[in-house]
Every structure is written in structure tokens, then in C-alpha cells.
Short mmCIF file of C-alpha atoms and ligand atoms in Angstrom, two decimals:
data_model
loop_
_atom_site.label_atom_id
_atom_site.label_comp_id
_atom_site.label_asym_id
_atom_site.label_seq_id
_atom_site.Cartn_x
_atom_site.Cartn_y
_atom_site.Cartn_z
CA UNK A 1 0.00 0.00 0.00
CA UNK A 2 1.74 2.91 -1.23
CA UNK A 3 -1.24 5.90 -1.21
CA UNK A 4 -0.35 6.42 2.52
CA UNK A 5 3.21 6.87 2.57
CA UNK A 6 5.30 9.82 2.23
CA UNK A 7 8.57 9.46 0.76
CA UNK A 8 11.29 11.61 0.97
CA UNK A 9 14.02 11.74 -1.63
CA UNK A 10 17.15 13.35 0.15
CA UNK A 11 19.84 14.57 -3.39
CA UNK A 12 16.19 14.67 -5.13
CA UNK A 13 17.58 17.17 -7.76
CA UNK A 14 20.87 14.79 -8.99
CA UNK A 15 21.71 12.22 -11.68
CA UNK A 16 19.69 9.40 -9.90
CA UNK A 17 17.33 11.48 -7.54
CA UNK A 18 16.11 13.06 -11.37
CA UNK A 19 15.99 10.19 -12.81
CA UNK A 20 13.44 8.61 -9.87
CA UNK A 21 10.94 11.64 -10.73
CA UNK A 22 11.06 11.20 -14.13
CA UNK A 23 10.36 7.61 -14.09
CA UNK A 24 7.05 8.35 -11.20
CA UNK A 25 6.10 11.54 -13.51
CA UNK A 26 5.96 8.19 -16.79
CA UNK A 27 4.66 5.88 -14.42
CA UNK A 28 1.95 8.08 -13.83
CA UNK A 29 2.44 8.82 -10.03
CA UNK A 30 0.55 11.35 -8.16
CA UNK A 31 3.80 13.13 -6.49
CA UNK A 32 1.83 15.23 -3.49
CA UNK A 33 3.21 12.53 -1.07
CA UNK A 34 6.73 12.38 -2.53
CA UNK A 35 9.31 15.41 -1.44
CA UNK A 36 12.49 15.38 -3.74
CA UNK A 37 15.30 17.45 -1.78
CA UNK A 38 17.93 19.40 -2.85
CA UNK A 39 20.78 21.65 -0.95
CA UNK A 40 18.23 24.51 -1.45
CA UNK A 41 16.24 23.09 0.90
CA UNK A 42 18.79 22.25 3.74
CA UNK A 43 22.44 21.23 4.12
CA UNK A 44 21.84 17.64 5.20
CA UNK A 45 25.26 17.85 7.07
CA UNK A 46 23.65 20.19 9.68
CA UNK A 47 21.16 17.89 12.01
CA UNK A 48 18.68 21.24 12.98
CA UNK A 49 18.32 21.33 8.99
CA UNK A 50 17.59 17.77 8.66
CA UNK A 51 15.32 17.50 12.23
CA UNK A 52 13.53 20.49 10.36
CA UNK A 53 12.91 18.86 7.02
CA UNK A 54 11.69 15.65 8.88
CA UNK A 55 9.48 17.68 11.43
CA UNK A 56 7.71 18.99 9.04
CA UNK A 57 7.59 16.90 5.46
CA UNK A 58 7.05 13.77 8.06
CA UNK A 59 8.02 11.12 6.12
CA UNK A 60 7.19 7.49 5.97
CA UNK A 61 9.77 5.82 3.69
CA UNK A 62 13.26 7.60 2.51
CA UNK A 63 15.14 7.29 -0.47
CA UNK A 64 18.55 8.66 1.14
CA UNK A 65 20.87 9.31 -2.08
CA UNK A 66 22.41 13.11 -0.63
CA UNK A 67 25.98 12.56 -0.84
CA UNK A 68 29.14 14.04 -1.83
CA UNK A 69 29.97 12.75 -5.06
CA UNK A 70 32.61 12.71 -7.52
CA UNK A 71 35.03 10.59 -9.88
CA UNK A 72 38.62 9.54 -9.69
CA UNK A 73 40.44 12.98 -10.07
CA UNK A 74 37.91 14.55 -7.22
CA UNK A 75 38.06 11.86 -4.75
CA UNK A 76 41.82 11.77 -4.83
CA UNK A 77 42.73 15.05 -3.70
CA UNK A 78 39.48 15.13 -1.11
CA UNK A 79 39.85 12.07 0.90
CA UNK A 80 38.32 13.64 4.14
CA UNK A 81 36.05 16.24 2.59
CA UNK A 82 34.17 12.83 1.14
CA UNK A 83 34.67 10.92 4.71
CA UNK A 84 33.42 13.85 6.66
CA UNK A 85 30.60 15.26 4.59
CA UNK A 86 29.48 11.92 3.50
CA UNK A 87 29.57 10.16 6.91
CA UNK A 88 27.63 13.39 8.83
CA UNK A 89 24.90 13.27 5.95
CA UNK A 90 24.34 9.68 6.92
CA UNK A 91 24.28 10.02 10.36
CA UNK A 92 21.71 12.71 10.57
CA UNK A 93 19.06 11.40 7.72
CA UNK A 94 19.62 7.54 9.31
CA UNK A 95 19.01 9.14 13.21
CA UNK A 96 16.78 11.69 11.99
CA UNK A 97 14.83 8.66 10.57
CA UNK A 98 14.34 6.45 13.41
CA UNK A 99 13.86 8.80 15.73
CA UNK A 100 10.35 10.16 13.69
CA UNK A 101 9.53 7.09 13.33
CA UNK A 102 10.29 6.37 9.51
CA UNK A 103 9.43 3.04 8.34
CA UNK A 104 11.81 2.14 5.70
CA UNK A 105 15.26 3.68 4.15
CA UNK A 106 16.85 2.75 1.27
CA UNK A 107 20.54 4.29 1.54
CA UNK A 108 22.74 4.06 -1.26
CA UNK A 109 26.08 2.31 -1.48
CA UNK A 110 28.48 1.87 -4.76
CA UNK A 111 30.35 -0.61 -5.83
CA UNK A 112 33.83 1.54 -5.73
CA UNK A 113 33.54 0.92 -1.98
CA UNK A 114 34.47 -2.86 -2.05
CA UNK A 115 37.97 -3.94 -0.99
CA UNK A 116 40.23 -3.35 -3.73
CA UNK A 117 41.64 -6.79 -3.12
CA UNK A 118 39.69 -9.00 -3.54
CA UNK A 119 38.36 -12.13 -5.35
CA UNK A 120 35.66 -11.45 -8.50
CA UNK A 121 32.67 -11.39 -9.22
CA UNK A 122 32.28 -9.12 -6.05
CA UNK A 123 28.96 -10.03 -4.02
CA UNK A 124 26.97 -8.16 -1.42
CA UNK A 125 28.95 -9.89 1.63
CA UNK A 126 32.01 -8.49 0.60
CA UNK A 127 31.60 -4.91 1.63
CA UNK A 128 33.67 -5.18 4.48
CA UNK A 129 36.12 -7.80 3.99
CA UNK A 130 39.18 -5.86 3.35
CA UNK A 131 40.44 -1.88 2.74
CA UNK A 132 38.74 -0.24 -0.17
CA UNK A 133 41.09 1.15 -2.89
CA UNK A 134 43.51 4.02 -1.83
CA UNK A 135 42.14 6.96 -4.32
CA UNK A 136 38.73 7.03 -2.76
CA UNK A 137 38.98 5.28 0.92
CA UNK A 138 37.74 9.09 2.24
CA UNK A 139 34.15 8.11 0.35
CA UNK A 140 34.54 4.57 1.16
CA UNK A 141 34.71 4.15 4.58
CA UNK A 142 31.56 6.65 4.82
CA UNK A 143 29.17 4.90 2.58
CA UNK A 144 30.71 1.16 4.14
CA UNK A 145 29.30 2.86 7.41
CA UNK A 146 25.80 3.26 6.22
CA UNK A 147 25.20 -0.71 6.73
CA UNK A 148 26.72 -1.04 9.43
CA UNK A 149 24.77 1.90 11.15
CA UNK A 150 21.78 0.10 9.53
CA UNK A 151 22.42 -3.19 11.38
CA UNK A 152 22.67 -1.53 14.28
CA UNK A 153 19.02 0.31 13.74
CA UNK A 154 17.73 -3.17 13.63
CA UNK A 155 19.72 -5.02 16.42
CA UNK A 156 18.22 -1.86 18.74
CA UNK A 157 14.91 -0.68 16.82
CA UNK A 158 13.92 -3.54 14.79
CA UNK A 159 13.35 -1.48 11.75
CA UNK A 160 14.65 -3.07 8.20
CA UNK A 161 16.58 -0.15 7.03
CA UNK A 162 18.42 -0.95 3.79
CA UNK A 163 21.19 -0.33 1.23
CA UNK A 164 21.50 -0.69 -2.32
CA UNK A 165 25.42 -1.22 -4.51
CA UNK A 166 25.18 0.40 -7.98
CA UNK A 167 27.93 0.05 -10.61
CA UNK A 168 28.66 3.34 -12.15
CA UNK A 169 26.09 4.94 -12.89
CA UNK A 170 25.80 7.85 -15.76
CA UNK A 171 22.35 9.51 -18.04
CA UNK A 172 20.93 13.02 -17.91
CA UNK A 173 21.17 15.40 -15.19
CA UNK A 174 24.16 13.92 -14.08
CA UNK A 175 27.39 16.32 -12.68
CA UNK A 176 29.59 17.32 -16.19
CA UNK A 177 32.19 19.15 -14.20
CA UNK A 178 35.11 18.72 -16.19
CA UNK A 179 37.62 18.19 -13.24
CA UNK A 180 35.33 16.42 -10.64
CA UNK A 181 32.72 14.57 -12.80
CA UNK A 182 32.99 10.42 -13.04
CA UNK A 183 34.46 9.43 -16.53
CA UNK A 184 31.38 9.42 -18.79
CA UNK A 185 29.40 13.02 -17.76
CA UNK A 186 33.48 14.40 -17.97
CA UNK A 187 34.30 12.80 -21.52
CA UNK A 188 31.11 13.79 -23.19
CA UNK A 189 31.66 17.56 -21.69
CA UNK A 190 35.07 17.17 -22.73
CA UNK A 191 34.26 15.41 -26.37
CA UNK A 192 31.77 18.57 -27.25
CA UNK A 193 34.72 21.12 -26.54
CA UNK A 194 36.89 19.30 -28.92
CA UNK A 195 34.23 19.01 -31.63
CA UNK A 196 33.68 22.39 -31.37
CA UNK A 197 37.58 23.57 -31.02
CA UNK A 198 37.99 20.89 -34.01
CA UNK A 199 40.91 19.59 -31.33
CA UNK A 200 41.89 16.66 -29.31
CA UNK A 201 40.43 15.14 -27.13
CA UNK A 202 41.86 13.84 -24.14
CA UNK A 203 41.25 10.37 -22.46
CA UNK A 204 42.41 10.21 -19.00
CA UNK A 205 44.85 6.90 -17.84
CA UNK A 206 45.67 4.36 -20.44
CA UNK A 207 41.96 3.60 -21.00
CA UNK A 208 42.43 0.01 -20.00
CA UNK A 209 39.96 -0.73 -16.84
CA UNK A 210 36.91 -2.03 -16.74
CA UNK A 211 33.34 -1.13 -15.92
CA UNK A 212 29.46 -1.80 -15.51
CA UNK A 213 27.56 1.14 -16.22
CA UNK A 214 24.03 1.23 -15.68
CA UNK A 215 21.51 4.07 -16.96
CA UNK A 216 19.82 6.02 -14.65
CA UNK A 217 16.71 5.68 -15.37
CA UNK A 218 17.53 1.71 -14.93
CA UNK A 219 18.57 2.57 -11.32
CA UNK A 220 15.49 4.69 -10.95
CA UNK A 221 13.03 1.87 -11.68
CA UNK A 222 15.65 -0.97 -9.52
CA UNK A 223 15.42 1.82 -6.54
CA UNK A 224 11.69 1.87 -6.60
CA UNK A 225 11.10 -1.94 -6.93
CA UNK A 226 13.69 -2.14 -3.89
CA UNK A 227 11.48 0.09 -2.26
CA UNK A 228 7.91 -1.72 -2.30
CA UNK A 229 9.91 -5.25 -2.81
CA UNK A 230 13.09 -5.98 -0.93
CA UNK A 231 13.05 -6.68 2.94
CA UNK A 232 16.19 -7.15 3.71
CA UNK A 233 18.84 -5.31 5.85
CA UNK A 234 21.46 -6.63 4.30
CA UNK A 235 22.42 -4.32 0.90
CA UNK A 236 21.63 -5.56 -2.79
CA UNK A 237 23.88 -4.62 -5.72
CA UNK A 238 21.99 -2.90 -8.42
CA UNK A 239 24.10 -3.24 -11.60
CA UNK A 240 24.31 -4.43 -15.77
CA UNK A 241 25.28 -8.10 -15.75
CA UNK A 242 29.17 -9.34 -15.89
CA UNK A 243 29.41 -9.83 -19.62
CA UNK A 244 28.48 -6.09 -20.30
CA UNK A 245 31.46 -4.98 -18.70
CA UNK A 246 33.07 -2.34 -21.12
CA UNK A 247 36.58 -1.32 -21.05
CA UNK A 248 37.39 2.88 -20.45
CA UNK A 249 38.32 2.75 -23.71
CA UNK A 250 35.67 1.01 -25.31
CA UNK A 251 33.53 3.88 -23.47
CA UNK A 252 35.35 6.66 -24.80
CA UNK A 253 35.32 5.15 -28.16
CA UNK A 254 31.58 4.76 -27.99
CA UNK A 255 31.01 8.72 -26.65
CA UNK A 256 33.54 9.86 -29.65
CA UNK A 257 31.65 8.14 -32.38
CA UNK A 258 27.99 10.79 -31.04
CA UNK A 259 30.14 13.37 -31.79
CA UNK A 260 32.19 11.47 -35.42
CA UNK A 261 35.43 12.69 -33.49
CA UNK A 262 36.62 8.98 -33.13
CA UNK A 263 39.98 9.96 -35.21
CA UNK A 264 40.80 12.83 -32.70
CA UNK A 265 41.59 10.89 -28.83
CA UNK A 266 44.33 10.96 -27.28
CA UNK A 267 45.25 9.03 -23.76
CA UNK A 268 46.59 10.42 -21.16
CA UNK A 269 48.59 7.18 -19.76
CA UNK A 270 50.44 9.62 -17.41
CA UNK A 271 47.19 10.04 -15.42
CA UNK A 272 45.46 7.55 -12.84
CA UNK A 273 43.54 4.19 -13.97
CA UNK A 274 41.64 4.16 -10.74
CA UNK A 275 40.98 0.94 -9.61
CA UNK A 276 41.51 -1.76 -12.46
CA UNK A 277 38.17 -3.62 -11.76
CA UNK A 278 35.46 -4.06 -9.33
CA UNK A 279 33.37 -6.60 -11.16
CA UNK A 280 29.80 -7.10 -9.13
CA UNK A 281 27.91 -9.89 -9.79
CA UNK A 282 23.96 -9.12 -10.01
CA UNK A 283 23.14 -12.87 -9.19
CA UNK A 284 21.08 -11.57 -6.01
CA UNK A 285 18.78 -8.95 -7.87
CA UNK A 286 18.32 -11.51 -10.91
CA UNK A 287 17.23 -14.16 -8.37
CA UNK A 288 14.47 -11.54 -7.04
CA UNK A 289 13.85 -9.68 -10.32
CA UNK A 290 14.82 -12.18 -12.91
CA UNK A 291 12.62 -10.52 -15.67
CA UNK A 292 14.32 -6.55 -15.51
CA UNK A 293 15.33 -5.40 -18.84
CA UNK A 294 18.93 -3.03 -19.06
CA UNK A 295 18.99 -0.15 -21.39
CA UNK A 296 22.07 -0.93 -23.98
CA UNK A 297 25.02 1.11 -23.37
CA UNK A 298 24.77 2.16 -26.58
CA UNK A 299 20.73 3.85 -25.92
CA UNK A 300 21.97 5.45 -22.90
CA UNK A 301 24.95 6.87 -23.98
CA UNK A 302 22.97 8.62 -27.32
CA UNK A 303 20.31 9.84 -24.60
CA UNK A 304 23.20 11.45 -22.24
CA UNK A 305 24.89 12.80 -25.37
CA UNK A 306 22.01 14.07 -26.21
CA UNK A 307 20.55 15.31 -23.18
CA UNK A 308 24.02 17.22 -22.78
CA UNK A 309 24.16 19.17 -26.13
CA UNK A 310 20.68 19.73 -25.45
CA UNK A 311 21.16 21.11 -22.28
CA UNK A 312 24.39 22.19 -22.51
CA UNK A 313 23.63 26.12 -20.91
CA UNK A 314 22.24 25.13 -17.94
CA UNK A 315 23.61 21.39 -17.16
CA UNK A 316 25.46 21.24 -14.17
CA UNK A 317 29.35 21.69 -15.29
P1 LIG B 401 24.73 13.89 -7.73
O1 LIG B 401 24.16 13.95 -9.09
O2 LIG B 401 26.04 14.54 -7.46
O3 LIG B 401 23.65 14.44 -6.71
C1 LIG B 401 23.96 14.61 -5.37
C2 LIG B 401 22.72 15.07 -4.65
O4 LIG B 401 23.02 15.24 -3.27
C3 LIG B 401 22.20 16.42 -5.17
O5 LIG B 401 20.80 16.42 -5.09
C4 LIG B 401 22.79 17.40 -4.15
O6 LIG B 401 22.04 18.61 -4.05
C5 LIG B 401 22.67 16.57 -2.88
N1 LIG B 401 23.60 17.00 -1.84
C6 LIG B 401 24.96 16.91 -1.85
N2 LIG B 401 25.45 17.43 -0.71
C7 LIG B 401 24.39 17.84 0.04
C8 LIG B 401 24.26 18.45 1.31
N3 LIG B 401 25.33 18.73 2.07
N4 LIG B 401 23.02 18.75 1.74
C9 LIG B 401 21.93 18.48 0.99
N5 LIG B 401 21.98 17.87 -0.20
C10 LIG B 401 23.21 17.56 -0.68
O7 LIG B 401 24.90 12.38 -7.24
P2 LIG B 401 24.26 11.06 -7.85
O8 LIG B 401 25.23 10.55 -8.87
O9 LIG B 401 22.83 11.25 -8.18
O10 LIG B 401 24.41 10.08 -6.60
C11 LIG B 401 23.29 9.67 -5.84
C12 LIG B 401 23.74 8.56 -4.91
O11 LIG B 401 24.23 7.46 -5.69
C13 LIG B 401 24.89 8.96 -3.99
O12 LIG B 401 24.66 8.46 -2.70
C14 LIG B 401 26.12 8.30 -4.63
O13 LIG B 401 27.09 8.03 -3.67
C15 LIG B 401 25.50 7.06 -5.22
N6 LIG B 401 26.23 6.47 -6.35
C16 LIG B 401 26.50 7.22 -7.47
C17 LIG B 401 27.19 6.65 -8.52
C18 LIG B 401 27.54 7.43 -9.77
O14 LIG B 401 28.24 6.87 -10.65
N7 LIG B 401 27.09 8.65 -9.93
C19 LIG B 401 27.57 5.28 -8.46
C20 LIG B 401 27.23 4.56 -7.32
C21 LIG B 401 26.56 5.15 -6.27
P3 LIG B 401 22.30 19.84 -5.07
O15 LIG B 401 21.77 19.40 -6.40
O16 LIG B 401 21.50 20.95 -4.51
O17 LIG B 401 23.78 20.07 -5.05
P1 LIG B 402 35.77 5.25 -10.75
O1 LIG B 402 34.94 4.27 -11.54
O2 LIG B 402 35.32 5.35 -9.34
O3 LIG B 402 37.23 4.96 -10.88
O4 LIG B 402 35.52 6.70 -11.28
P2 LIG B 402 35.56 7.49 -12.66
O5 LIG B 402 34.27 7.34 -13.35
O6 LIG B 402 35.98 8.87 -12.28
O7 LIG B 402 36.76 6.88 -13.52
C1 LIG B 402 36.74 5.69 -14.20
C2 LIG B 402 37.94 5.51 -15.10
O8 LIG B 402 37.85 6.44 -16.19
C3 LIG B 402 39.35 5.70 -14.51
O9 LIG B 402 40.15 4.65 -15.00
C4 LIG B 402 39.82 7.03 -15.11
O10 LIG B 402 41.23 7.07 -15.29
C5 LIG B 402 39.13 7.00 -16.47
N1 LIG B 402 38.93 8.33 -17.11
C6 LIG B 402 39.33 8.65 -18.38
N2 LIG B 402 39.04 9.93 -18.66
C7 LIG B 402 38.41 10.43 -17.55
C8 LIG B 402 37.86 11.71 -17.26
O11 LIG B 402 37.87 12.65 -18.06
N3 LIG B 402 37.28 11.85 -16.03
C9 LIG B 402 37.22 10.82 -15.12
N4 LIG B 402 36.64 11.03 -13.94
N5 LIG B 402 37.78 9.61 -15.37
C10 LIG B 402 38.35 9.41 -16.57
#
């Protein structure tokens, strides 16, 4: 029964918070009992702004996705910008939650959190088994807290609060900073420079790792099904199945041929790789969902490309 409940979105106005309105607003949803949150509204790392925003919205279920966020580059030089922020935004939405009596949170995890050694495909019981890789341990260590403070909630309150793993996850709406963005949002900003400069176009690292990308609007339909569906405590990972891992490359490749400037990249071996791989198997969600259908990398990218040349005035950058 979902006409009761009123379901707070915290990061309402990012890459996946968008995408969850726009698949309600398609879906037909009456949206007077859903609140979608941005900064405007509060900063989520002060508790009398969050004890506010819960006081009065009064929500039943929360969506908590309000994080600092970034890629590689970003999360490198900000280690404990991303631990602090990250791990006071958590605290104050998960207490704030429990203490007005909130039935059900879904937090959200990533799959860049798992130890960076480790054996692969990576499942849901790995999250804590070892340290996470050095370039983001900062963001981490803060989302890695999440279940943990979530177990807790249910040792002492009973309540199933939840957590969800995505793989990388890009579409519209998403951050196209050209410094802090993750690698897709910051190659297509980049890509449209260089079509329009008619220059090169610079791939970062030697384009060689490996990733599952899921669309947002994929996420946005997996968060809402975890929503009315999943009882569990324990997190699920939400990603695009083993075999559609794509290489960096492959991606950049795939981004240069929407704007026919496949002739003009260039890598940048100097610069980081990241992590190499962080393979997630989706075994869990398949089990529970077996039927769910994953927008080809090839659809999403065209619709972010898109979206961004589109948009490109006012898209965040
Ligand atoms: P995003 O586009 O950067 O959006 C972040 C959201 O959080 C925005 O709505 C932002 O508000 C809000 N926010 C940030 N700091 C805040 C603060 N101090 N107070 C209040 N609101 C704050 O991020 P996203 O990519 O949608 O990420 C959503 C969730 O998915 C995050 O928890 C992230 O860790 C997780 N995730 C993302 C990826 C990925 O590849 N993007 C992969 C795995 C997991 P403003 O718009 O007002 O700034
Ligand atoms: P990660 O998946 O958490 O490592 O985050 P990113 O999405 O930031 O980076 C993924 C991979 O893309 C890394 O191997 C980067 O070296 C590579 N990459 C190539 N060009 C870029 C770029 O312009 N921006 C970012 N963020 N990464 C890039």
C-alpha cells in the first residue's frame, strides 16, 4: 500500500534522484506525497536542517541518495572532505529517521567501496572484507558505514533499514564538471569542446579498466522496486550483468563516435587508472527480479549525449 506513505528523496535534484521523478512523472504517479530534496532546501550535514525537514515533510519511507559525489580525479585530492561530509549526511538522515519514526530507508552504497583486493565477481557480503582502494577510501569508509549503522538500527529498533550497490552509474542530469565529474558526464563535456575547437580530445589513464555502467533511469526503476519489494537489511547490488562490462576505452570510443570525433583521442597514460576492476555480480537482484530489462550502453549513452548538447547552458558543469 503505497497511497499512505510519504517518501522523501534526500539529493532529489541529482543524476539518480532526477531520474526517480522522471520515471514516477511516466509511471503516472501522483507526487503530493513524494518530497524530492535538494541543498536549497537544507544542508543535510547540519542535524537542525535535517530534524527540520523531517518535522515537518514527516516522512514514511526515505530514499537517502544526498551525498558528496565525484570521480577519480575529485576523490583523490578530497579524501576527508568525502569521509566527513558523507559520513555526517548519513548520520543525521539515518538518526533523523528512526527517531520520527520512519518506516523504511533505502541508503545508497556503490560498488567503488568494495575492498580493492579482492576475489571477483564481487557479491553483497564483501563490503567489508578488506580496505577499499587508496584513491577514494575518504568516500569509502563513509558509505561502508551506512550498513553497518543500519544493522545496528535493527539489532536496537527492529526497523529493516536498507542499502542498495550500484555500478557506475551515468544519463541526464548527471554532474559534467570537467575536473570532478565520473568518466562518462566528464568525456562527453570534454568530447563537445573538442568538436567544437575541431581539437583533441583527451582520455584520461591508459583507458584500459573495466566497468558496468548502468543508466539512470535503470537505477530509478531498480530503486523503486527495492522500495515496495526488498526486505532485507542486508544491501543488494543494483548493476548491468558481468558480460556487459566495457573497457574505459571502449567507453570513450563509444562517446567519440555521437560526436564522429573517433579519429581525434588521445590518452593520457600519465594520469590515474583508478581501480583496475570491481566486477559485481547481479546474481542476487536476478534471483528476485529475474525478468528486468537493461537499457544498452549504446541507448543510454545517445540519450546522455544528447541530453548534454541539449542542455548544454544550464547542465550542471
Ligand atoms: P549527484 O548527481 O552529485 O547528486 C547529489 C545530490 O546530493 C544532489 O541532489 C545534491 O544537491 C545533494 N547533496 C549533496 N550534498 C548535500 C548536502 N550537504 N546537503 C543536501 N543535499 C546535498 O549524485 P548522484 O550521482 O545522483 O548520486 C546519488 C547517490 O548514488 C549517492 O549516494 C552516490 O554516492 C551514489 N552512487 C552514485 C554513482 C555514480 O556513478 N554517480 C555510483 C554509485 C553510487 P544539489 O543538487 O543541490 O547540489
Ligand atoms: P571510478 O569508476 O570510481 O574509478 O571513477 P571514474 O568514473 O571517475 O573513472 C573511471 C575511469 O575512467 C578511470 O580509470 C579514469 O582514469 C578513467 N577516465 C578517463 N578519462 C576520464 C575523465 O575525463 N574523467 C574521469 N573522472 N575519469 C576518466
Amino acid at each position: 500500500m503505497t497511497e499512505n506513505q510519504r517518501t522523501l528523496v534526500t539529493g532529489g535534484s541529482g543524476l539518480v534522484g532526477s531520474a526517480i521523478r522522471d520515471v514516477l512523472v511516466e509511471q503516472g504517479v501522483d507526487l503530493s506525497n513524494w518530497l524530492f530534496l535538494s541543498s536549497k532546501d537544507g544542508d543535510l550535514r547540519e542535524s537542525k536542517d535535517v530534524d527540520k525537514i523531517f518535522a515537518e515533510f514527516k516522512p514514511t519511507r526515505v530514499i537517502h541518495l544526498a551525498a558528496m559525489v565525484g570521480g577519480l580525479f575529485h576523490n583523490m585530492s578530497n579524501n576527508l572532505d568525502f569521509f566527513r561530509s558523507n559520513i555526517t549526511i548519513n548520520d543525521n538522515v539515518l538518526r533523523a529517521s528512526y527517531e520520527t519514526g520512519v518506516k523504511k530507508v533505502v541508503s545508497c552504497l556503490s560498488t567503488c567501496i568494495f575492498p580493492d583486493k579482492i576475489s571477483y565477481p564481487i557479491s553483497e557480503e564483501m563490503v567489508h572484507l578488506g580496505p577499499p582502494h587508496d584513491s577514494n577510501f575518504g568516500y569509502s569508509y563513509a558509505k561502508r558505514m551506512i550498513d553497518v549503522q543500519n544493522r545496528a538500527i535493527c539489532e536496537k529498533y527492529g526497523l529493516k533499514y536498507t542499502s542498495v550497490i550500484p555500478c557506475n552509474v551515468y544519463g541526464p542530469n548527471d554532474n559534467y564538471h570537467l575536473q570532478k565529474s565520473h568518466v562518462i558526464p566528464g568525456l562527453i563535456h570534454k568530447f563537445y569542446l573538442a568538436k567544437q575547437k575541431n581539437e583533441q580530445a583527451v582520455v584520461m589513464g591508459t583507458g584500459s579498466p573495466l566497468r558496468q555502467f548502468i543508466f539512470s533511469k535503470d537505477l530509478a526503476k531498480l530503486f523503486l522496486w527495492v522500495l515496495d519489494n526488498y526486505d532485507e537489511v542486508d544491501p543488494i547490488i543494483l548493476s548491468v550483468d558481468e558480460e556487459d562490462e566495457v573497457s574505459i576505452k571502449a567507453v570513450a570510443e563509444l562517446i567519440a563516435k555521437n560526436f564522429g570525433i573517433e579519429q581525434n583521442l588521445i590518452f593520457d597514460t600519465k594520469a590515474a587508472d583508478g581501480q583496475y576492476k570491481k566486477t559485481a555480480t547481479n546474481k542476487k537482484l536476478r534471483g528476485l527480479y529475474p525478468d528486468f530489462q537493461f537499457t544498452p550502453i549504446e541507448v543510454g549513452i545517445k540519450e546522455s549525449v544528447d541530453w548534454f548538447v541539449k542542455n548544454f547552458e544550464t547542465a550542471r558543469k
